[in-house]
Structures are given as structure tokens and as C-alpha cells.
Coordinates of C-alpha atoms (C1' of nucleotides) in Angstrom, one line a residue:
Chain Y
X1 CA -53.6 71.1 234.4
X2 CA -50.6 68.2 235.5
X3 CA -51.3 65.3 233.2
X4 CA -48.6 63.1 235.0
X5 CA -49.3 60.6 237.4
X6 CA -51.4 62.0 240.1
X7 CA -49.6 63.8 242.9
X8 CA -50.9 61.6 245.8
X9 CA -52.5 63.5 248.7
X10 CA -52.0 67.1 246.8
X11 CA -55.3 69.2 247.8
X12 CA -58.1 68.4 250.2
X13 CA -59.5 66.2 247.2
X14 CA -56.1 64.2 247.2
X15 CA -56.0 63.9 250.5
X16 CA -59.4 62.1 251.0
X17 CA -58.6 59.8 248.6
X18 CA -55.4 59.0 250.3
X19 CA -57.9 57.8 252.9
X20 CA -59.9 55.8 250.6
X21 CA -56.7 54.1 249.1
X22 CA -55.3 53.6 252.5
X23 CA -58.5 51.1 253.6
X24 CA -58.2 50.2 249.3
X25 CA -54.6 48.7 250.0
X26 CA -54.4 47.2 253.4
X27 CA -56.3 44.1 252.9
X28 CA -57.2 43.5 257.1
X29 CA -59.9 45.8 258.7
X30 CA -58.3 49.6 259.2
X31 CA -59.6 51.4 262.5
X32 CA -58.8 54.8 262.9
X33 CA -55.4 54.2 264.8
X34 CA -54.3 52.4 261.7
X35 CA -55.4 55.2 259.5
X36 CA -54.0 57.3 261.6
X37 CA -50.5 55.2 261.3
X38 CA -50.3 54.8 257.6
X39 CA -51.3 58.7 257.1
X40 CA -49.6 60.5 259.5
X41 CA -52.2 62.8 259.6
X42 CA -53.2 65.2 262.4
X43 CA -56.2 63.3 264.6
X44 CA -58.5 66.2 264.3
X45 CA -58.1 66.6 260.8
X46 CA -58.0 62.8 260.1
X47 CA -61.1 62.4 261.7
X48 CA -62.7 65.1 260.0
X49 CA -61.6 63.6 256.6
X50 CA -63.5 60.3 257.3
X51 CA -66.6 62.0 258.7
X52 CA -66.7 63.5 255.7
X53 CA -66.1 60.0 253.2
X54 CA -68.7 58.7 254.9
X55 CA -71.4 61.6 254.8
X56 CA -70.7 60.9 251.1
X57 CA -72.1 57.3 251.0
X58 CA -67.7 56.6 250.2
X59 CA -66.7 54.9 253.1
X60 CA -69.0 52.6 255.7
X61 CA -67.9 52.0 259.5
X62 CA -69.0 48.9 261.2
X63 CA -69.8 48.5 264.9
X64 CA -66.3 47.7 266.1
X65 CA -64.8 51.3 264.3
X66 CA -63.5 49.8 261.4
X67 CA -63.6 50.9 258.1
X68 CA -64.7 49.9 254.9
X69 CA -65.4 51.4 251.5
X70 CA -69.0 52.8 251.0
X71 CA -71.4 51.0 248.1
X72 CA -72.1 54.3 246.5
X73 CA -68.2 53.2 244.9
X74 CA -70.2 50.3 242.9
X75 CA -72.1 53.1 241.2
X76 CA -69.4 55.2 240.0
X77 CA -67.2 51.8 239.3
X78 CA -69.9 49.8 236.8
X79 CA -70.5 53.3 235.5
X80 CA -66.6 53.6 234.7
X81 CA -66.4 49.6 233.6
X82 CA -68.9 50.2 231.0
X83 CA -68.8 54.0 230.0
X84 CA -64.9 53.1 229.2
X85 CA -64.2 54.1 225.6
X86 CA -60.8 52.6 225.9
X87 CA -62.4 48.9 227.1
X88 CA -64.9 48.7 224.3
X89 CA -62.9 49.2 221.6
X90 CA -60.6 46.5 222.9
X91 CA -63.2 44.1 223.7
X92 CA -63.0 42.8 219.8
X93 CA -59.6 42.3 219.6
X94 CA -59.4 40.3 222.9
X95 CA -62.0 37.9 221.6
X96 CA -60.0 37.7 218.2
X97 CA -56.7 37.2 220.0
X98 CA -58.3 34.8 222.4
X99 CA -59.8 32.7 220.0
X100 CA -56.5 32.1 218.1
X101 CA -54.2 31.0 221.1
X102 CA -57.1 29.8 223.9
X103 CA -55.6 31.0 226.9
X104 CA -56.5 33.5 229.2
X105 CA -56.8 37.2 227.9
X106 CA -56.2 39.9 230.1
X107 CA -56.7 43.9 229.6
X108 CA -55.2 46.0 232.1
X109 CA -54.2 49.8 232.8
X110 CA -51.5 51.3 234.3
X111 CA -52.3 53.5 237.4
X112 CA -49.1 54.9 239.1
X113 CA -47.2 52.3 240.0
X114 CA -50.2 49.4 240.0
X115 CA -52.0 48.1 236.9
X116 CA -55.6 47.8 237.3
X117 CA -57.1 45.1 235.5
X118 CA -60.3 46.3 232.9
X119 CA -61.1 42.9 231.3
X120 CA -60.3 39.1 230.9
X121 CA -61.4 36.8 228.3
X122 CA -61.6 32.9 229.4
X123 CA -62.5 29.9 227.8
X124 CA -64.7 29.0 230.9
X125 CA -66.5 31.8 232.5
X126 CA -64.7 30.7 236.3
X127 CA -66.4 31.5 239.1
X128 CA -66.9 35.1 240.2
X129 CA -65.7 36.6 237.2
X130 CA -66.6 39.9 238.2
X131 CA -64.0 38.9 241.3
X132 CA -61.4 40.0 238.5
X133 CA -62.2 43.2 237.2
X134 CA -61.2 46.2 239.4
X135 CA -58.3 43.8 241.4
X136 CA -54.5 45.5 241.0
X137 CA -51.5 44.1 240.9
X138 CA -47.6 46.0 241.0
X139 CA -46.4 46.7 237.9
X140 CA -42.9 45.6 238.2
X141 CA -44.0 41.8 238.5
X142 CA -46.7 41.6 235.9
X143 CA -46.4 41.3 232.1
X144 CA -49.0 43.8 231.5
X145 CA -47.3 46.3 233.9
X146 CA -43.8 45.5 232.5
X147 CA -44.7 46.2 228.7
X148 CA -46.8 49.5 229.8
X149 CA -43.7 50.4 231.5
X150 CA -41.7 50.2 228.7
X151 CA -43.3 53.1 226.5
X152 CA -43.3 55.5 229.2
X153 CA -40.8 58.6 228.8
X154 CA -38.0 58.3 230.5
X155 CA -38.3 61.4 233.0
X156 CA -41.8 60.0 233.9
X157 CA -40.5 56.6 234.4
X158 CA -38.3 57.7 236.6
X159 CA -40.6 59.5 238.5
X160 CA -42.8 56.0 238.8
X161 CA -39.9 54.0 239.3
X162 CA -38.9 56.0 242.9
X163 CA -42.2 55.3 244.1
X164 CA -42.4 51.3 243.3
X165 CA -41.6 48.9 246.4
X166 CA -39.9 45.7 245.4
X167 CA -41.5 43.4 247.3
X168 CA -40.6 39.9 246.5
X169 CA -43.7 37.4 245.1
X170 CA -41.9 34.1 243.9
X171 CA -38.4 33.3 243.6
X172 CA -38.4 35.0 240.2
X173 CA -40.2 38.2 240.9
X174 CA -37.1 41.0 240.1
X175 CA -36.6 42.7 243.4
X176 CA -33.8 45.2 242.3
X177 CA -34.5 48.2 240.8
X178 CA -31.0 48.1 238.2
X179 CA -32.4 44.7 237.5
X180 CA -35.8 46.0 236.5
X181 CA -34.1 48.7 234.8
X182 CA -32.4 46.5 232.7
X183 CA -35.6 44.5 231.8
X184 CA -37.8 47.5 231.0
X185 CA -34.7 48.2 228.3
X186 CA -34.8 45.0 227.0
X187 CA -38.9 44.5 226.7
X188 CA -38.4 48.2 224.8
X189 CA -36.3 47.0 222.2
X190 CA -38.1 43.4 222.2
X191 CA -41.7 44.8 221.8
X192 CA -43.0 42.5 224.3
X193 CA -42.9 41.2 228.0
X194 CA -42.7 38.3 229.6
X195 CA -43.5 37.6 233.0
X196 CA -41.8 34.4 233.7
X197 CA -43.5 33.0 237.5
X198 CA -43.0 36.3 238.9
X199 CA -45.9 37.5 240.5
X200 CA -47.4 34.2 241.1
X201 CA -45.5 30.5 240.9
X202 CA -46.9 28.5 238.0
X203 CA -48.2 31.0 236.1
X204 CA -46.4 33.1 233.7
X205 CA -47.5 35.4 230.8
X206 CA -46.6 37.1 228.0
X207 CA -47.8 40.7 227.0
X208 CA -47.6 43.8 225.0
X209 CA -47.9 47.9 225.5
X210 CA -50.9 49.9 224.0
X211 CA -50.5 53.4 225.0
X212 CA -51.0 56.9 224.2
X213 CA -48.1 58.7 225.8
X214 CA -49.5 62.2 224.6
X215 CA -52.6 61.6 226.7
X216 CA -50.7 60.1 229.9
X217 CA -52.4 56.4 229.0
X218 CA -50.3 53.4 229.3
X219 CA -51.9 50.1 229.5
X220 CA -51.5 46.4 228.4
X221 CA -52.8 43.3 227.4
X222 CA -51.6 39.7 227.4
X223 CA -51.7 36.0 227.6
X224 CA -51.6 34.3 230.8
X225 CA -51.3 30.6 230.9
X226 CA -50.2 28.1 233.9
X227 CA -46.7 26.6 233.5
X228 CA -47.7 22.9 233.1
X229 CA -49.6 23.1 230.7
X230 CA -48.2 26.3 228.4
X231 CA -44.2 26.0 228.1
X232 CA -42.4 29.5 227.7
X233 CA -41.5 28.5 223.7
X234 CA -45.1 28.7 223.3
X235 CA -45.7 31.9 225.1
X236 CA -42.7 33.7 222.9
X237 CA -43.9 32.1 219.6
X238 CA -47.3 34.1 220.4
X239 CA -45.7 37.3 220.8
X240 CA -46.1 38.7 217.7
X241 CA -50.0 37.7 217.8
X242 CA -50.1 39.4 221.2
X243 CA -48.2 42.4 219.5
X244 CA -50.5 42.9 216.5
X245 CA -53.4 43.0 218.8
X246 CA -52.0 45.5 220.9
X247 CA -51.0 47.3 217.6
X248 CA -54.7 46.7 216.1
X249 CA -56.2 48.1 219.1
X250 CA -54.1 51.0 219.1
X251 CA -55.0 51.4 215.5
X252 CA -58.7 51.3 216.5
X253 CA -58.0 54.5 219.1
X254 CA -56.3 56.6 217.0
X255 CA -59.3 56.1 214.3
X256 CA -62.3 55.6 216.8
X257 CA -61.1 58.7 219.1
X258 CA -59.5 61.1 216.5
X259 CA -55.5 61.0 215.7
X260 CA -54.2 62.3 219.1
X261 CA -55.5 59.9 220.6
Chain E
X1 CA -71.2 63.2 262.2
X2 CA -74.4 63.3 260.6
X3 CA -75.4 59.9 260.0
X4 CA -78.6 60.5 257.7
X5 CA -79.0 60.7 253.8
X6 CA -75.2 63.0 252.4
X7 CA -76.6 66.7 251.9
X8 CA -75.1 66.2 248.4
X9 CA -72.7 68.8 247.1
X10 CA -71.9 70.2 250.9
X11 CA -67.6 70.6 251.7
X12 CA -65.2 70.8 249.0
X13 CA -65.4 66.5 248.7
X14 CA -68.7 66.7 248.1
X15 CA -68.9 69.1 245.4
X16 CA -66.2 67.1 243.8
X17 CA -68.3 63.7 244.3
X18 CA -71.2 65.8 242.6
X19 CA -69.2 66.2 239.4
X20 CA -68.7 62.7 239.2
X21 CA -72.4 61.8 239.9
X22 CA -73.3 64.2 237.0
X23 CA -71.2 61.9 234.8
X24 CA -72.1 58.8 236.0
X25 CA -75.7 59.5 235.8
X26 CA -75.8 61.1 232.5
X27 CA -75.7 58.4 229.6
X28 CA -74.4 60.7 227.3
X29 CA -70.9 61.7 227.1
X30 CA -71.0 64.5 229.1
X31 CA -68.6 67.7 227.6
X32 CA -67.7 71.0 229.9
X33 CA -70.8 72.7 229.5
X34 CA -72.8 70.0 230.0
X35 CA -71.5 70.2 233.5
X36 CA -71.8 73.4 233.9
X37 CA -75.1 73.4 232.7
X38 CA -75.9 70.6 235.2
X39 CA -74.0 71.1 238.2
X40 CA -74.4 75.3 237.8
X41 CA -71.1 76.3 239.4
X42 CA -69.1 79.1 238.2
X43 CA -67.0 78.3 235.0
X44 CA -63.6 78.7 237.0
X45 CA -64.9 77.1 240.2
X46 CA -66.0 73.6 238.1
X47 CA -62.8 73.7 235.5
X48 CA -60.7 73.3 238.8
X49 CA -62.8 70.7 240.3
X50 CA -62.5 68.6 237.1
X51 CA -58.9 69.2 237.5
X52 CA -58.6 68.0 240.2
X53 CA -60.8 64.7 239.6
X54 CA -58.5 64.0 236.7
X55 CA -55.1 64.7 238.4
X56 CA -56.6 62.3 241.0
X57 CA -57.7 59.8 238.8
X58 CA -60.9 59.8 239.0
X59 CA -61.7 61.5 236.0
X60 CA -60.6 60.7 232.4
X61 CA -61.0 63.6 229.3
X62 CA -61.1 62.2 225.6
X63 CA -59.5 63.9 222.5
X64 CA -63.3 65.3 222.1
X65 CA -63.3 67.1 225.5
X66 CA -66.2 64.4 226.6
X67 CA -65.6 63.3 230.3
X68 CA -65.9 59.8 231.5
X69 CA -64.7 58.1 235.1
X70 CA -61.8 57.2 235.6
X71 CA -60.3 53.4 236.2
X72 CA -58.8 53.8 239.4
X73 CA -62.6 53.9 240.6
X74 CA -62.7 50.4 239.6
X75 CA -59.9 49.6 242.5
X76 CA -62.3 51.0 244.8
X77 CA -65.3 49.0 244.1
X78 CA -63.4 46.0 243.6
X79 CA -62.2 46.3 247.6
X80 CA -66.1 48.0 248.3
X81 CA -67.7 44.3 246.8
X82 CA -64.7 42.0 247.9
X83 CA -64.8 43.9 251.4
X84 CA -68.0 44.1 252.4
X85 CA -68.9 42.4 254.9
X86 CA -73.0 42.6 254.4
X87 CA -72.5 41.0 251.4
X88 CA -70.6 38.3 252.7
X89 CA -73.3 37.3 255.3
X90 CA -76.3 37.8 252.6
X91 CA -74.6 35.5 250.1
X92 CA -75.5 32.2 251.6
X93 CA -79.2 33.3 252.3
X94 CA -79.0 34.5 248.9
X95 CA -77.8 30.5 247.2
X96 CA -80.6 29.2 249.5
X97 CA -83.2 30.9 248.8
X98 CA -82.2 30.7 245.0
X99 CA -82.1 26.9 245.6
X100 CA -85.4 27.1 246.9
X101 CA -87.3 29.3 244.4
X102 CA -85.4 28.6 241.3
X103 CA -85.3 32.3 240.1
X104 CA -83.0 35.2 239.8
X105 CA -82.1 36.7 243.3
X106 CA -80.7 40.2 244.0
X107 CA -79.3 42.2 246.9
X108 CA -79.4 45.4 246.7
X109 CA -79.1 48.7 249.0
X110 CA -80.6 52.0 249.1
X111 CA -78.0 54.8 248.4
X112 CA -80.3 57.9 248.4
X113 CA -83.2 57.4 246.4
X114 CA -82.0 55.2 244.2
X115 CA -81.0 51.3 244.7
X116 CA -77.1 49.7 244.2
X117 CA -77.3 46.3 243.0
X118 CA -74.8 44.7 245.2
X119 CA -75.2 40.7 244.3
X120 CA -77.0 38.6 242.3
X121 CA -77.8 35.1 242.0
X122 CA -78.7 33.0 238.8
X123 CA -78.7 29.7 237.6
X124 CA -77.4 30.5 234.3
X125 CA -74.2 32.7 234.4
X126 CA -76.0 35.1 231.7
X127 CA -73.4 37.3 229.4
X128 CA -70.8 39.7 231.6
X129 CA -72.0 39.0 235.1
X130 CA -70.5 41.7 236.8
X131 CA -71.9 44.4 234.1
X132 CA -74.9 44.0 236.7
X133 CA -73.1 44.8 240.2
X134 CA -73.1 48.3 240.8
X135 CA -76.1 49.2 238.7
X136 CA -78.6 51.8 240.3
X137 CA -82.3 51.9 239.7
X138 CA -84.8 54.1 240.7
X139 CA -86.1 53.4 244.4
X140 CA -89.9 54.4 243.7
X141 CA -90.2 51.6 240.8
X142 CA -88.0 48.3 242.5
X143 CA -89.3 45.7 244.4
X144 CA -85.9 46.1 246.6
X145 CA -86.4 49.6 246.6
X146 CA -89.8 50.1 247.6
X147 CA -88.7 47.0 250.5
X148 CA -85.9 49.1 251.7
X149 CA -88.2 52.7 251.8
X150 CA -90.8 50.4 253.9
X151 CA -88.3 50.6 256.9
X152 CA -86.9 54.1 256.9
X153 CA -88.0 56.4 259.7
X154 CA -91.0 58.7 259.0
X155 CA -89.1 61.9 259.0
X156 CA -85.8 60.6 257.1
X157 CA -88.3 59.1 254.6
X158 CA -89.8 62.6 254.0
X159 CA -86.2 64.0 253.0
X160 CA -86.0 61.1 250.6
X161 CA -89.5 61.0 249.0
X162 CA -89.1 65.0 248.5
X163 CA -85.6 64.1 246.5
X164 CA -87.1 61.2 244.2
X165 CA -88.3 61.9 240.4
X166 CA -91.0 60.3 239.7
X167 CA -90.1 59.2 235.7
X168 CA -92.4 56.7 233.7
X169 CA -90.9 53.8 233.1
X170 CA -93.6 51.4 232.0
X171 CA -97.6 52.2 231.9
X172 CA -97.6 50.5 235.9
X173 CA -94.7 52.9 236.8
X174 CA -96.4 54.9 240.5
X175 CA -95.5 58.3 239.1
X176 CA -97.6 59.9 242.1
X177 CA -96.1 60.8 245.1
X178 CA -99.4 60.0 247.3
X179 CA -99.7 56.6 245.5
X180 CA -96.4 55.9 246.7
X181 CA -96.7 56.9 250.4
X182 CA -100.0 54.8 250.2
X183 CA -97.6 51.7 248.3
X184 CA -95.4 52.1 251.0
X185 CA -97.5 52.2 254.0
X186 CA -99.4 49.1 252.1
X187 CA -95.6 47.6 252.1
X188 CA -94.4 48.5 256.0
X189 CA -98.1 46.8 257.0
X190 CA -97.3 43.0 254.8
X191 CA -93.7 42.9 254.9
X192 CA -92.7 42.4 251.6
X193 CA -93.1 44.5 248.4
X194 CA -94.3 43.7 244.8
X195 CA -93.1 45.0 241.4
X196 CA -95.4 45.0 239.1
X197 CA -94.0 45.5 235.9
X198 CA -93.2 49.2 237.2
X199 CA -89.7 49.4 235.9
X200 CA -89.5 46.9 233.3
X201 CA -92.6 45.9 230.8
X202 CA -92.8 41.6 231.1
X203 CA -90.5 41.6 234.5
X204 CA -91.8 41.8 238.1
X205 CA -90.5 40.8 241.4
X206 CA -91.3 40.3 245.1
X207 CA -88.7 42.2 247.6
X208 CA -88.3 41.7 251.4
X209 CA -86.0 44.5 253.4
X210 CA -82.9 43.9 255.3
X211 CA -82.0 47.0 257.1
X212 CA -80.0 48.3 260.0
X213 CA -81.9 51.7 260.7
X214 CA -79.7 52.9 263.7
X215 CA -77.0 52.6 261.1
X216 CA -79.0 54.3 258.4
X217 CA -78.3 51.0 256.6
X218 CA -81.6 49.8 254.5
X219 CA -81.4 46.9 251.9
X220 CA -83.6 44.2 250.2
X221 CA -83.7 41.2 248.6
X222 CA -85.8 40.2 245.8
X223 CA -86.9 37.4 243.5
X224 CA -87.2 38.5 240.1
X225 CA -89.2 36.8 237.3
X226 CA -90.3 37.3 233.6
X227 CA -94.6 37.7 233.9
X228 CA -94.6 35.2 231.2
X229 CA -93.1 31.9 233.2
X230 CA -93.9 32.7 236.7
X231 CA -97.8 34.3 237.4
X232 CA -97.6 36.9 240.1
X233 CA -100.1 34.3 242.5
X234 CA -96.4 32.3 242.9
X235 CA -94.5 35.4 243.5
X236 CA -96.9 36.4 246.5
X237 CA -96.6 32.5 247.4
X238 CA -93.0 32.9 247.5
X239 CA -93.0 36.0 250.1
X240 CA -92.9 34.2 252.9
X241 CA -89.6 32.9 251.9
X242 CA -88.4 36.0 251.1
X243 CA -89.1 37.1 254.4
X244 CA -87.8 34.5 255.9
X245 CA -84.5 35.1 254.3
X246 CA -84.1 38.9 254.9
X247 CA -85.0 38.0 258.3
X248 CA -82.2 35.1 258.7
X249 CA -79.5 37.6 257.1
X250 CA -80.6 40.5 259.7
X251 CA -80.5 37.9 262.5
X252 CA -76.5 36.9 260.9
X253 CA -75.6 40.5 260.7
X254 CA -76.8 40.9 264.4
X255 CA -74.6 37.8 265.6
X256 CA -71.6 38.9 263.7
X257 CA -71.7 42.6 263.5
X258 CA -72.8 43.4 266.9
X259 CA -76.2 43.8 268.6
X260 CA -76.1 47.2 267.2
X261 CA -75.7 46.0 263.9
Chain X
dC1 C1' -64.1 50.5 289.9
dT2 C1' -59.5 52.8 288.1
dC3 C1' -56.8 53.1 284.3
dC4 C1' -55.2 54.0 280.0
dA5 C1' -55.7 54.2 274.7
dA6 C1' -58.7 55.0 271.5
dG7 C1' -62.2 58.0 269.6
dT8 C1' -64.9 62.3 269.3
dT9 C1' -65.4 67.6 269.6
dC10 C1' -63.8 72.5 269.4
dC11 C1' -62.3 76.9 267.8
dA12 C1' -58.6 80.4 266.5
dT13 C1' -55.5 80.4 262.7
dT14 C1' -54.3 79.2 258.3
dA15 C1' -54.3 78.0 253.6
dT16 C1' -57.5 76.3 250.2
dT17 C1' -61.2 77.1 247.2
dC18 C1' -64.3 80.6 245.3
dG19 C1' -65.8 82.6 241.3
dG20 C1' -66.3 86.9 237.9
dA21 C1' -63.2 88.3 234.1
dA22 C1' -60.1 88.5 231.0
dC23 C1' -57.4 84.9 227.8
dA24 C1' -57.4 81.6 224.9
dT25 C1' -58.7 78.2 221.8
dT26 C1' -61.8 75.4 218.8
dG27 C1' -65.3 75.4 215.0
dT28 C1' -68.5 77.8 212.3
dT29 C1' -70.9 80.9 208.9
dT30 C1' -70.2 84.3 205.4
Chain O
dA1 C1' -60.0 83.5 204.4
dA2 C1' -61.8 86.4 207.6
dA3 C1' -64.8 87.2 211.1
dC4 C1' -67.0 85.4 214.5
dA5 C1' -69.7 82.7 217.7
dA6 C1' -69.0 79.5 221.4
dT7 C1' -66.4 76.7 224.0
dG8 C1' -62.8 76.0 227.0
dT9 C1' -59.0 77.5 230.3
dT10 C1' -55.8 81.1 233.2
dC11 C1' -55.8 84.3 237.0
dC12 C1' -55.8 86.6 241.5
dG13 C1' -57.7 88.9 245.7
dA14 C1' -61.6 87.9 248.2
dA15 C1' -64.4 84.1 250.8
dT16 C1' -64.8 80.2 253.1
dA17 C1' -63.6 75.9 254.2
dA18 C1' -59.9 73.0 256.1
dT19 C1' -56.6 72.5 259.6
dG20 C1' -54.2 71.0 263.6
dG21 C1' -53.5 71.3 268.8
dA22 C1' -55.9 70.2 272.9
dA23 C1' -59.4 69.3 275.9
dC24 C1' -63.0 66.3 276.5
dT25 C1' -65.5 61.7 276.3
dT26 C1' -66.1 57.0 275.7
dG27 C1' -65.3 51.8 276.1
dG28 C1' -62.4 47.9 277.3
dA29 C1' -58.9 45.5 280.3
dG30 C1' -56.9 44.1 284.5

DNA sequence: CTCCAAGTTCCATTATTCGGAACATTGTTT
DNA sequence: AAACAATGTTCCGAATAATGGAACTTGGAG
């Protein structure tokens, strides 16, 4: 069993999931021809795959022939979230960190070349808290993404870097592969990552990696704040606390999930 | 394409999803032998299916060989939720209903013989709101479940009734198939359903169906309240409001998603 | 009404999954 | 510590399900 990054679209299951991914990734309503273009599969094949997904409740079709993900996925996700031992172990540490710094804390897991938000602690339960959980962001322009990336073994990192598309989000976004490599090198040396308004203008953060490379597991935690309220110097001052929290989570994982993680 | 209830476990995809379902449904950590027993498949076959799921990020294995659902599912679910047109259309009506009755409102969709909670409106954002979304409950002992069931065409209802396991949750739970049929008949006649502490002691609710049978879509909305604060008479008095809200949602769906749903 | 694009079905071919049995690993007992 | 039992993993010929080209149907625009 290969434990690296999913060889997206291999095997019958992989192709089916690729369809779901195409629907989830596109933020416009996808119709049959859109999926056909996005996945380049023969019409007959794609049609059958879609039919199977619909039969399983993983995909739904609207009257205008556009597709949306099925609500059956919600059940799985609710379970994935509440059953996640990693999340459970991390939670108290996130709260402790939040108590210390008073800004929003994020917990995210690297998934291919994206990070998935697993949990979040903030002072005021802002509107629709759950809207954040499960959301994904690119790994090359987020603190947690870069932090997680810094602890991936070299060969595996290569595989993933090749798959990144360096889209520009703000004027500070790293859009060059070589600059990204240098940034990762720098983060590895320092032990923490900074996101200098690279994903969203006006928002910056400091992050540290939480990982179990022998299980192919890479994650990160971060303190996020608006630029107008918290200066970069303050974030850098918190870097030690973030690292300490990240290390405490890893220790806890080793203790509770067995030494080999 | 069959548009009825998913013929669970048919085809390669169905079997793979059945594995996920087994992990999600069991609330204890499942190991290989547990899944083997739950799914009765040959060892070699099950092992390969699990491997595929892990490769796709849909399943994770802990160091003690127990499995949990993969966080990749979170991404899909986040999208399924925020992309659900039904949820979007229903939301303002749920808020309006909540403004009127002042108790917790639920929106749920029937999925096989379970209901999946899609949304919820309550006065005080209680702890971890998102923990509720995506959770499932049996259809035979919840207001939304019974309401949704009451509008399923007879033959389709038969298929599903056969799959229900009438587990007792409280002293009021309907545990007999014939009693359930009578109850559904009664609900169909009245147009609304009551859950008289059938799922959780001390909690009762009134619900009404929201459905598009020609699309195989069955859902429901409910007003839920603790028995100590809200008497059954009050719930019944709200039945009209609940039905009105449900009907308004259906009208909106017809208007916004096309007449045939 | 006609035409063109989008969506759906069909079926012989081909690739994948299936599953029994052998092998390996883990952990339990004497 | 050795033997044993239970659990987990791999292999490969046979069986089955997925593939994809082409024909067919539907539906929307002019």
C-alpha cells in the first residue's frame, strides 16, 4: 500500500472521487459538458461514473442539469470530524494557545497541495462557525500550508511541488517555484512560518508544523490576525508559543497514539 | 439511471462506500476484523478496498490498526453544505419560523432510512454548533424522519420500511412495524408529525414534510423543545406554522429550481 | 419547424476487481 | 523464550465490472 500522496484518479474509485473533486473545486455550477472538459474522459464513461455517484447519494443533479455534492457526504464528514483523534488531542492545546495570545487559532491538515481547516478557536463565535471547517486553501500561500510543507521529506516534497499552481491572491503571494523552495528552506531553519498577507490582504499569521512523517501526516497550527491590529513584530514574538503548542500536540500524539504515531 | 434508494453495495463504488459507512456507523473504533465481520467480504477483497480508500484520503489508519474517516471528506462536505441549493432556499424560512415560535428549528433530509441534519436555527449558538450538522438519526423515531416518510410513494416506502431496524431509544419509541405504518398513515392524513419523546427522553417536536417525490427527494423541518418548558398542546398549536413554512419552502423550490423540482 | 448541441444508452472489448490460499506479523500463553 | 493463535497482508488465475466508440434521444435557440 502506497502511503504517499494519493495518485489522484487511479483505479475505479479514484476516478469516481476525481469527479466529486471536480464538482467541489469548481465554484460555479458544473454541468455535464463542464465535467467532460474538466476530467477528459469519454462521454459514456463519465456518464456512468456520474450515475453511480448519484445512486450512492454522493452527487445530486438539479433540474437544470447542474450537479452538486450529495448530502450523504455530510454524514461522513460529521463522523470524520468528531472521530478525528488528532483533532481531539489538539483541541486543548489550541485553547491554551488562544488563551495566551487572544487571537484566532487554526488547525489544518495538508491534503495533497491544499490545507483543510480542521478546527478553529476564536474569541467571538462569529457567524456560521462551521462554514469554515472543511474549507480548503492552497498550501503555498498560507502559514499552516508552508509550515506543514517544511517538514515533508525532500523527495515527497518534490512530488507535491510539481502539482502546485502558483496563483496570485495578493501582491505578496509567492508565485515563483524557486522563491517557494527558498521560503520552505527558510521555514525549516527557523521552525515557524509567516504568512505576510500572501493569501488575503490585511490578514497575516504565524504558524508551526505538527507532523508524523512516518505516517505521511502533515499538519500545522497558526495564530491569525488582522494587520491593522497586530503588527508583524508581535506575530514573530508569538512564534515561540506557537511552536511550543505544536510540539506539545506532537508529544501528546506520541503518548496517546503510540510512539510510532 | 435508477433514481430510487441507493442499492447499497452495488458496483465497485458502492462497496467502497459501504466500507466508509461501516466505519461511520459504528461508534467504536473499527479494526480490520471488525470490518470483515460487518461487511462480510473475503479478506483479500476487503483489504484491497481499504487500501484504495486510504490512498484516496477517504480513510485513515491509526497505529493501533483502527480506522477513522479521512479528512478529505471534510472538504467535500463543506462544499456539499454550502453548495446545497435546498439549504440555501430553506434558510430564510427557517429563520422566520424561529422568529415566530422561539424554539430550535431543524432542517433534515431523508437518506435511506436515516435523516441527516442539514441546518439548525436556535437562539443561543450553543457549544460547537457544527457538531450537529451532518449528524444522522433514525427515520422512525424522529419528527422530520416520520414527516418525510409520510410523503414517500407507497412502493418506495415499502422498500425502505423493510430496511428499518426498530431499535428502542426511549419508552415511547415505536418499535413495531405495524404501529409505524399506522403512524405514517396518521401523519399523512394530518399533514404533520409529532415526536413524543421517541428518540430522546424529555425532548419532543412537531415536524412537516418538504419533498419533491419526482426527484426522489424527501426532507422535513421541525420545531424541537424540551418537555419541561413547552407542552405538547403548544407544539400542536404550532403545527400549522410548521406546515406553512414547509409549504413556503416547496413553493420557493419550484420557483427557483424549475417547476419539476 | 429545423437544426445543433447536450445528454443518454448500448454492447463487444478490455482492464480491474475478485477471492481463495499462502505468507507475514503481532501479541498471548505456557 | 519458544510455540501458538489471531490478526493483518500479499499474490495471481478466474470472474466480473468498467471502458469507450458510436448510435440514439432530448431540448433549447433561431
